[in-house]
Amino acid sequence: MATMKIKGAEELYRALEMMSGIEADELAKRGLHEGMKPVADAVRSNLSSVIQNGNGDLLNSLGVSPIRRNDKGGWDVKVGFAGYDGRPQKGFPKGVPNTLKARALESGTSRGQPKRPFLRKAVNAVKSAALNNMQQEIEAGLEKAFKEFKK
Amino acid sequence: MFDELVSVLLNVAPDVYHYEGFKKAGNYIVWAEDNQGYSVWADGKMQNQVIEGTIDYYIKDEDDTAILRVQAELNKIDISYRLESVQYENDTEFIHYEWVWRIGV
């Protein structure tokens, strides 16, 4: 029967144990930040190519949320739209929510807004790059922790 | 390339449009292909291309079971999908179901 030995796994395990909770959280957040960057850039680029006159407000409302702890103990970050378009109308005293306008653009409507998917296409295009960025950042952090352990 | 998809959608609703269709009175479907899904590359070239698109079904009746028929029809011809969103459009009173589908070509 074939056997396999993985060398260094015990040391890596101990190095990971040595990382404090705060260090691990900061590494996770840095990884998320690096992963979010290509996604935000792609969404912005796609949105720019599909919006027409009068929708500059929508582009300005696109942003990235703060990185927050989720209820499963992990960390989340979101790319999305905030605020209102500032043009009050029936049913929307503060103006139409930018999230609603973005959704109408992404999915189309029965009233006459043609479908212009920009968000899903952006995510499809950069998902690999985003995951790669996260992996590189986290691996670099783990490598540093491992080297500290070996000192 | 998408003949089977169109054919099954016509089993669900008589009015099926490609790319655009709006300001209709009754239930209707709009479908469109719009980008490449997660495809497979090997040996320096694409081995399996996946096309991704959407199906939008606009209905007036919240109890309409045709929603389930869309999914049953897609299952019959082995098209993978997910229900992307359900939106109520209050100005036209349509309930807008949106699925994302993927087909390997």
mmCIF file of C-alpha atoms in Angstrom:
data_model
loop_
_atom_site.group_PDB
_atom_site.id
_atom_site.type_symbol
_atom_site.label_atom_id
_atom_site.label_comp_id
_atom_site.label_asym_id
_atom_site.label_seq_id
_atom_site.Cartn_x
_atom_site.Cartn_y
_atom_site.Cartn_z
ATOM 1 C CA MET A 1 0.000 0.000 0.000
ATOM 2 C CA ALA A 2 1.299 3.487 -0.839
ATOM 3 C CA THR A 3 1.998 5.884 1.992
ATOM 4 C CA MET A 4 2.283 9.634 1.983
ATOM 5 C CA LYS A 5 3.971 11.930 4.440
ATOM 6 C CA ILE A 6 3.286 15.641 4.561
ATOM 7 C CA LYS A 7 6.232 17.427 6.099
ATOM 8 C CA GLY A 8 5.770 20.626 7.968
ATOM 9 C CA ALA A 9 2.020 20.262 8.529
ATOM 10 C CA GLU A 10 2.459 20.106 12.302
ATOM 11 C CA GLU A 11 4.613 23.247 12.240
ATOM 12 C CA LEU A 12 2.072 25.076 10.073
ATOM 13 C CA TYR A 13 -0.684 24.035 12.441
ATOM 14 C CA ARG A 14 1.257 25.426 15.383
ATOM 15 C CA ALA A 15 1.977 28.658 13.505
ATOM 16 C CA LEU A 16 -1.721 29.088 12.814
ATOM 17 C CA GLU A 17 -2.501 28.456 16.450
ATOM 18 C CA MET A 18 -0.013 31.152 17.405
ATOM 19 C CA MET A 19 -1.884 33.752 15.357
ATOM 20 C CA SER A 20 -4.120 35.622 17.718
ATOM 21 C CA GLY A 21 -7.785 36.017 16.934
ATOM 22 C CA ILE A 22 -7.142 39.652 16.084
ATOM 23 C CA GLU A 23 -4.331 38.801 13.655
ATOM 24 C CA ALA A 24 -6.491 36.176 11.953
ATOM 25 C CA ASP A 25 -9.392 38.622 11.643
ATOM 26 C CA GLU A 26 -7.139 41.312 10.200
ATOM 27 C CA LEU A 27 -5.754 38.847 7.670
ATOM 28 C CA ALA A 28 -9.269 37.790 6.677
ATOM 29 C CA LYS A 29 -10.260 41.433 6.222
ATOM 30 C CA ARG A 30 -7.166 42.160 4.124
ATOM 31 C CA GLY A 31 -7.988 39.167 1.952
ATOM 32 C CA LEU A 32 -11.556 40.404 1.475
ATOM 33 C CA HIS A 33 -10.313 43.872 0.610
ATOM 34 C CA GLU A 34 -8.012 42.505 -2.097
ATOM 35 C CA GLY A 35 -10.805 40.335 -3.468
ATOM 36 C CA MET A 36 -13.297 43.165 -3.526
ATOM 37 C CA LYS A 37 -11.130 45.531 -5.592
ATOM 38 C CA PRO A 38 -11.471 43.849 -9.022
ATOM 39 C CA VAL A 39 -15.187 43.259 -8.403
ATOM 40 C CA ALA A 40 -15.875 46.917 -7.608
ATOM 41 C CA ASP A 41 -13.803 48.052 -10.609
ATOM 42 C CA ALA A 42 -15.601 45.650 -12.976
ATOM 43 C CA VAL A 43 -19.058 46.650 -11.752
ATOM 44 C CA ARG A 44 -18.199 50.322 -12.167
ATOM 45 C CA SER A 45 -16.804 49.753 -15.646
ATOM 46 C CA ASN A 46 -19.814 47.716 -16.787
ATOM 47 C CA LEU A 47 -22.260 50.195 -15.314
ATOM 48 C CA SER A 48 -20.524 53.060 -17.116
ATOM 49 C CA SER A 49 -20.999 51.270 -20.411
ATOM 50 C CA VAL A 50 -24.741 50.679 -19.980
ATOM 51 C CA ILE A 51 -26.016 53.860 -18.358
ATOM 52 C CA GLN A 52 -27.464 56.598 -20.473
ATOM 53 C CA ASN A 53 -28.107 60.289 -20.006
ATOM 54 C CA GLY A 54 -29.284 61.302 -16.588
ATOM 55 C CA ASN A 55 -27.949 58.300 -14.724
ATOM 56 C CA GLY A 56 -24.648 59.751 -13.523
ATOM 57 C CA ASP A 57 -26.178 59.745 -10.020
ATOM 58 C CA LEU A 58 -26.384 55.975 -10.180
ATOM 59 C CA LEU A 59 -22.679 55.688 -10.902
ATOM 60 C CA ASN A 60 -21.887 58.067 -8.047
ATOM 61 C CA SER A 61 -23.999 56.015 -5.676
ATOM 62 C CA LEU A 62 -21.987 52.834 -6.335
ATOM 63 C CA GLY A 63 -19.732 51.999 -3.434
ATOM 64 C CA VAL A 64 -18.259 49.378 -1.154
ATOM 65 C CA SER A 65 -19.617 48.655 2.319
ATOM 66 C CA PRO A 66 -17.420 48.498 5.411
ATOM 67 C CA ILE A 67 -16.145 44.975 6.128
ATOM 68 C CA ARG A 68 -18.405 43.578 8.829
ATOM 69 C CA ARG A 69 -18.675 40.407 10.871
ATOM 70 C CA ASN A 70 -21.566 38.193 9.728
ATOM 71 C CA ASP A 71 -23.764 36.027 11.933
ATOM 72 C CA LYS A 72 -21.721 32.925 11.080
ATOM 73 C CA GLY A 73 -18.565 34.467 12.500
ATOM 74 C CA GLY A 74 -17.006 35.254 9.121
ATOM 75 C CA TRP A 75 -16.483 38.581 7.397
ATOM 76 C CA ASP A 76 -18.570 40.160 4.620
ATOM 77 C CA VAL A 77 -18.091 43.052 2.241
ATOM 78 C CA LYS A 78 -20.622 44.243 -0.316
ATOM 79 C CA VAL A 79 -20.499 46.221 -3.528
ATOM 80 C CA GLY A 80 -23.753 48.046 -4.080
ATOM 81 C CA PHE A 81 -25.765 51.210 -4.336
ATOM 82 C CA ALA A 82 -26.738 53.678 -1.645
ATOM 83 C CA GLY A 83 -29.102 56.579 -1.267
ATOM 84 C CA TYR A 84 -31.797 58.063 -3.486
ATOM 85 C CA ASP A 85 -31.829 59.988 -6.735
ATOM 86 C CA GLY A 86 -33.133 63.125 -4.990
ATOM 87 C CA ARG A 87 -36.128 63.554 -7.340
ATOM 88 C CA PRO A 88 -39.244 63.058 -5.183
ATOM 89 C CA GLN A 89 -42.186 61.381 -6.858
ATOM 90 C CA LYS A 90 -45.320 59.485 -5.902
ATOM 91 C CA GLY A 91 -44.400 56.685 -3.538
ATOM 92 C CA PHE A 92 -40.803 57.919 -3.180
ATOM 93 C CA PRO A 93 -40.675 61.156 -1.118
ATOM 94 C CA LYS A 94 -36.848 61.119 -1.022
ATOM 95 C CA GLY A 95 -36.573 60.131 -4.672
ATOM 96 C CA VAL A 96 -36.232 56.683 -6.206
ATOM 97 C CA PRO A 97 -33.775 54.454 -4.287
ATOM 98 C CA ASN A 98 -30.595 53.918 -6.305
ATOM 99 C CA THR A 99 -30.777 50.214 -5.477
ATOM 100 C CA LEU A 100 -34.146 50.056 -7.229
ATOM 101 C CA LYS A 101 -32.812 51.876 -10.277
ATOM 102 C CA ALA A 102 -29.841 49.510 -10.431
ATOM 103 C CA ARG A 103 -32.158 46.505 -10.159
ATOM 104 C CA ALA A 104 -34.370 47.857 -12.976
ATOM 105 C CA LEU A 105 -31.311 48.270 -15.182
ATOM 106 C CA GLU A 106 -29.965 44.804 -14.309
ATOM 107 C CA SER A 107 -33.239 42.896 -14.770
ATOM 108 C CA GLY A 108 -35.367 45.097 -17.035
ATOM 109 C CA THR A 109 -38.999 45.963 -16.319
ATOM 110 C CA SER A 110 -42.425 45.375 -17.827
ATOM 111 C CA ARG A 111 -42.893 49.118 -18.157
ATOM 112 C CA GLY A 112 -40.191 49.643 -20.714
ATOM 113 C CA GLN A 113 -36.723 49.578 -19.175
ATOM 114 C CA PRO A 114 -34.678 47.249 -21.390
ATOM 115 C CA LYS A 115 -32.573 44.713 -19.554
ATOM 116 C CA ARG A 116 -28.938 45.799 -19.273
ATOM 117 C CA PRO A 117 -27.237 43.256 -17.002
ATOM 118 C CA PHE A 118 -23.999 44.752 -15.700
ATOM 119 C CA LEU A 119 -23.565 43.326 -12.193
ATOM 120 C CA ARG A 120 -23.793 39.609 -12.956
ATOM 121 C CA LYS A 121 -21.558 39.946 -16.005
ATOM 122 C CA ALA A 122 -18.971 41.833 -13.960
ATOM 123 C CA VAL A 123 -18.913 39.142 -11.284
ATOM 124 C CA ASN A 124 -18.607 36.393 -13.919
ATOM 125 C CA ALA A 125 -15.709 38.176 -15.576
ATOM 126 C CA VAL A 126 -13.608 38.783 -12.461
ATOM 127 C CA LYS A 127 -14.541 35.993 -10.069
ATOM 128 C CA SER A 128 -11.313 34.056 -10.715
ATOM 129 C CA ALA A 129 -9.183 37.192 -10.343
ATOM 130 C CA ALA A 130 -10.936 38.128 -7.096
ATOM 131 C CA LEU A 131 -10.433 34.671 -5.609
ATOM 132 C CA ASN A 132 -6.807 34.733 -6.747
ATOM 133 C CA ASN A 133 -6.184 38.074 -5.073
ATOM 134 C CA MET A 134 -7.719 36.843 -1.841
ATOM 135 C CA GLN A 135 -5.678 33.668 -1.921
ATOM 136 C CA GLN A 136 -2.420 35.540 -2.529
ATOM 137 C CA GLU A 137 -3.046 37.985 0.297
ATOM 138 C CA ILE A 138 -4.004 35.296 2.776
ATOM 139 C CA GLU A 139 -1.141 33.001 1.762
ATOM 140 C CA ALA A 140 1.314 35.880 2.220
ATOM 141 C CA GLY A 141 -0.092 36.476 5.697
ATOM 142 C CA LEU A 142 0.115 32.819 6.619
ATOM 143 C CA GLU A 143 3.681 32.613 5.300
ATOM 144 C CA LYS A 144 4.624 35.542 7.506
ATOM 145 C CA ALA A 145 3.006 33.839 10.518
ATOM 146 C CA PHE A 146 4.874 30.635 9.734
ATOM 147 C CA LYS A 147 8.214 32.465 9.536
ATOM 148 C CA GLU A 148 7.517 34.170 12.871
ATOM 149 C CA PHE A 149 6.830 30.796 14.394
ATOM 150 C CA LYS A 150 10.080 29.345 13.070
ATOM 151 C CA LYS A 151 12.212 32.116 14.644
ATOM 152 C CA MET B 1 -28.442 26.822 -30.502
ATOM 153 C CA PHE B 2 -31.304 27.817 -28.240
ATOM 154 C CA ASP B 3 -34.185 26.195 -30.098
ATOM 155 C CA GLU B 4 -34.897 23.728 -27.296
ATOM 156 C CA LEU B 5 -35.012 26.526 -24.742
ATOM 157 C CA VAL B 6 -37.490 28.528 -26.814
ATOM 158 C CA SER B 7 -39.583 25.444 -27.425
ATOM 159 C CA VAL B 8 -40.005 24.671 -23.715
ATOM 160 C CA LEU B 9 -40.747 28.296 -22.890
ATOM 161 C CA LEU B 10 -43.555 28.214 -25.452
ATOM 162 C CA ASN B 11 -45.004 25.282 -23.465
ATOM 163 C CA VAL B 12 -45.404 27.672 -20.540
ATOM 164 C CA ALA B 13 -46.632 30.899 -22.127
ATOM 165 C CA PRO B 14 -47.868 31.725 -25.629
ATOM 166 C CA ASP B 15 -46.039 35.066 -25.724
ATOM 167 C CA VAL B 16 -42.277 34.531 -25.712
ATOM 168 C CA TYR B 17 -39.926 37.324 -26.782
ATOM 169 C CA HIS B 18 -36.225 37.416 -27.436
ATOM 170 C CA TYR B 19 -34.230 40.296 -25.881
ATOM 171 C CA GLU B 20 -37.140 42.703 -25.337
ATOM 172 C CA GLY B 21 -40.839 42.693 -24.708
ATOM 173 C CA PHE B 22 -42.759 45.078 -22.545
ATOM 174 C CA LYS B 23 -45.992 46.961 -22.000
ATOM 175 C CA LYS B 24 -47.953 43.740 -22.595
ATOM 176 C CA ALA B 25 -51.362 43.020 -21.117
ATOM 177 C CA GLY B 26 -51.117 39.341 -20.176
ATOM 178 C CA ASN B 27 -48.446 36.931 -18.978
ATOM 179 C CA TYR B 28 -45.347 36.876 -21.137
ATOM 180 C CA ILE B 29 -41.781 35.677 -21.182
ATOM 181 C CA VAL B 30 -38.620 37.423 -22.366
ATOM 182 C CA TRP B 31 -35.444 35.411 -22.746
ATOM 183 C CA ALA B 32 -31.921 36.417 -23.704
ATOM 184 C CA GLU B 33 -28.386 35.115 -23.787
ATOM 185 C CA ASP B 34 -26.008 37.720 -22.416
ATOM 186 C CA ASN B 35 -22.549 36.430 -21.535
ATOM 187 C CA GLN B 36 -20.214 33.516 -21.096
ATOM 188 C CA GLY B 37 -20.607 31.502 -17.919
ATOM 189 C CA TYR B 38 -17.845 29.520 -16.196
ATOM 190 C CA SER B 39 -16.224 27.720 -19.088
ATOM 191 C CA VAL B 40 -13.398 25.195 -19.162
ATOM 192 C CA TRP B 41 -9.962 25.758 -20.658
ATOM 193 C CA ALA B 42 -7.242 23.174 -21.103
ATOM 194 C CA ASP B 43 -4.213 22.747 -23.360
ATOM 195 C CA GLY B 44 -4.272 26.443 -24.196
ATOM 196 C CA LYS B 45 -7.789 26.551 -25.574
ATOM 197 C CA MET B 46 -11.411 26.586 -24.520
ATOM 198 C CA GLN B 47 -12.675 23.024 -24.156
ATOM 199 C CA ASN B 48 -16.217 23.688 -23.030
ATOM 200 C CA GLN B 49 -17.992 26.994 -23.472
ATOM 201 C CA VAL B 50 -20.965 27.812 -21.276
ATOM 202 C CA ILE B 51 -23.403 30.479 -22.385
ATOM 203 C CA GLU B 52 -25.360 32.254 -19.680
ATOM 204 C CA GLY B 53 -28.627 34.133 -20.052
ATOM 205 C CA THR B 54 -31.901 34.958 -18.406
ATOM 206 C CA ILE B 55 -35.586 34.156 -18.552
ATOM 207 C CA ASP B 56 -37.983 36.824 -17.343
ATOM 208 C CA TYR B 57 -41.548 35.753 -16.715
ATOM 209 C CA TYR B 58 -44.062 38.515 -16.096
ATOM 210 C CA ILE B 59 -47.330 37.427 -14.469
ATOM 211 C CA LYS B 60 -50.302 39.108 -12.819
ATOM 212 C CA ASP B 61 -51.590 36.289 -10.606
ATOM 213 C CA GLU B 62 -49.559 35.641 -7.442
ATOM 214 C CA ASP B 63 -50.935 32.066 -7.336
ATOM 215 C CA ASP B 64 -49.864 31.274 -10.891
ATOM 216 C CA THR B 65 -48.286 27.795 -10.866
ATOM 217 C CA ALA B 66 -46.704 28.409 -14.250
ATOM 218 C CA ILE B 67 -43.634 29.508 -12.299
ATOM 219 C CA LEU B 68 -43.029 25.894 -11.353
ATOM 220 C CA ARG B 69 -43.654 24.820 -14.956
ATOM 221 C CA VAL B 70 -40.782 27.002 -16.155
ATOM 222 C CA GLN B 71 -38.442 25.145 -13.821
ATOM 223 C CA ALA B 72 -39.926 21.730 -14.667
ATOM 224 C CA GLU B 73 -39.453 22.413 -18.382
ATOM 225 C CA LEU B 74 -35.838 23.467 -17.878
ATOM 226 C CA ASN B 75 -35.212 20.316 -15.845
ATOM 227 C CA LYS B 76 -36.709 18.177 -18.622
ATOM 228 C CA ILE B 77 -34.059 19.334 -21.090
ATOM 229 C CA ASP B 78 -31.233 19.420 -18.542
ATOM 230 C CA ILE B 79 -30.671 23.169 -18.533
ATOM 231 C CA SER B 80 -29.168 24.363 -15.266
ATOM 232 C CA TYR B 81 -30.719 27.463 -13.729
ATOM 233 C CA ARG B 82 -31.248 29.423 -10.578
ATOM 234 C CA LEU B 83 -34.062 31.743 -9.560
ATOM 235 C CA GLU B 84 -32.269 35.086 -9.560
ATOM 236 C CA SER B 85 -35.002 37.416 -8.304
ATOM 237 C CA VAL B 86 -38.687 37.997 -7.785
ATOM 238 C CA GLN B 87 -39.794 41.602 -8.075
ATOM 239 C CA TYR B 88 -43.200 43.229 -7.803
ATOM 240 C CA GLU B 89 -43.461 46.125 -10.265
ATOM 241 C CA ASN B 90 -46.110 48.284 -8.675
ATOM 242 C CA ASP B 91 -46.629 50.626 -11.614
ATOM 243 C CA THR B 92 -47.683 47.825 -13.973
ATOM 244 C CA GLU B 93 -48.740 45.345 -11.243
ATOM 245 C CA PHE B 94 -46.668 42.581 -12.817
ATOM 246 C CA ILE B 95 -44.799 40.082 -10.685
ATOM 247 C CA HIS B 96 -41.450 39.635 -12.405
ATOM 248 C CA TYR B 97 -39.694 36.285 -11.975
ATOM 249 C CA GLU B 98 -36.126 36.154 -13.259
ATOM 250 C CA TRP B 99 -34.053 33.022 -13.759
ATOM 251 C CA VAL B 100 -30.436 32.761 -14.833
ATOM 252 C CA TRP B 101 -29.690 29.729 -17.021
ATOM 253 C CA ARG B 102 -26.525 28.170 -18.404
ATOM 254 C CA ILE B 103 -26.106 25.976 -21.469
ATOM 255 C CA GLY B 104 -22.909 24.249 -22.550
ATOM 256 C CA VAL B 105 -22.279 24.638 -26.281
#
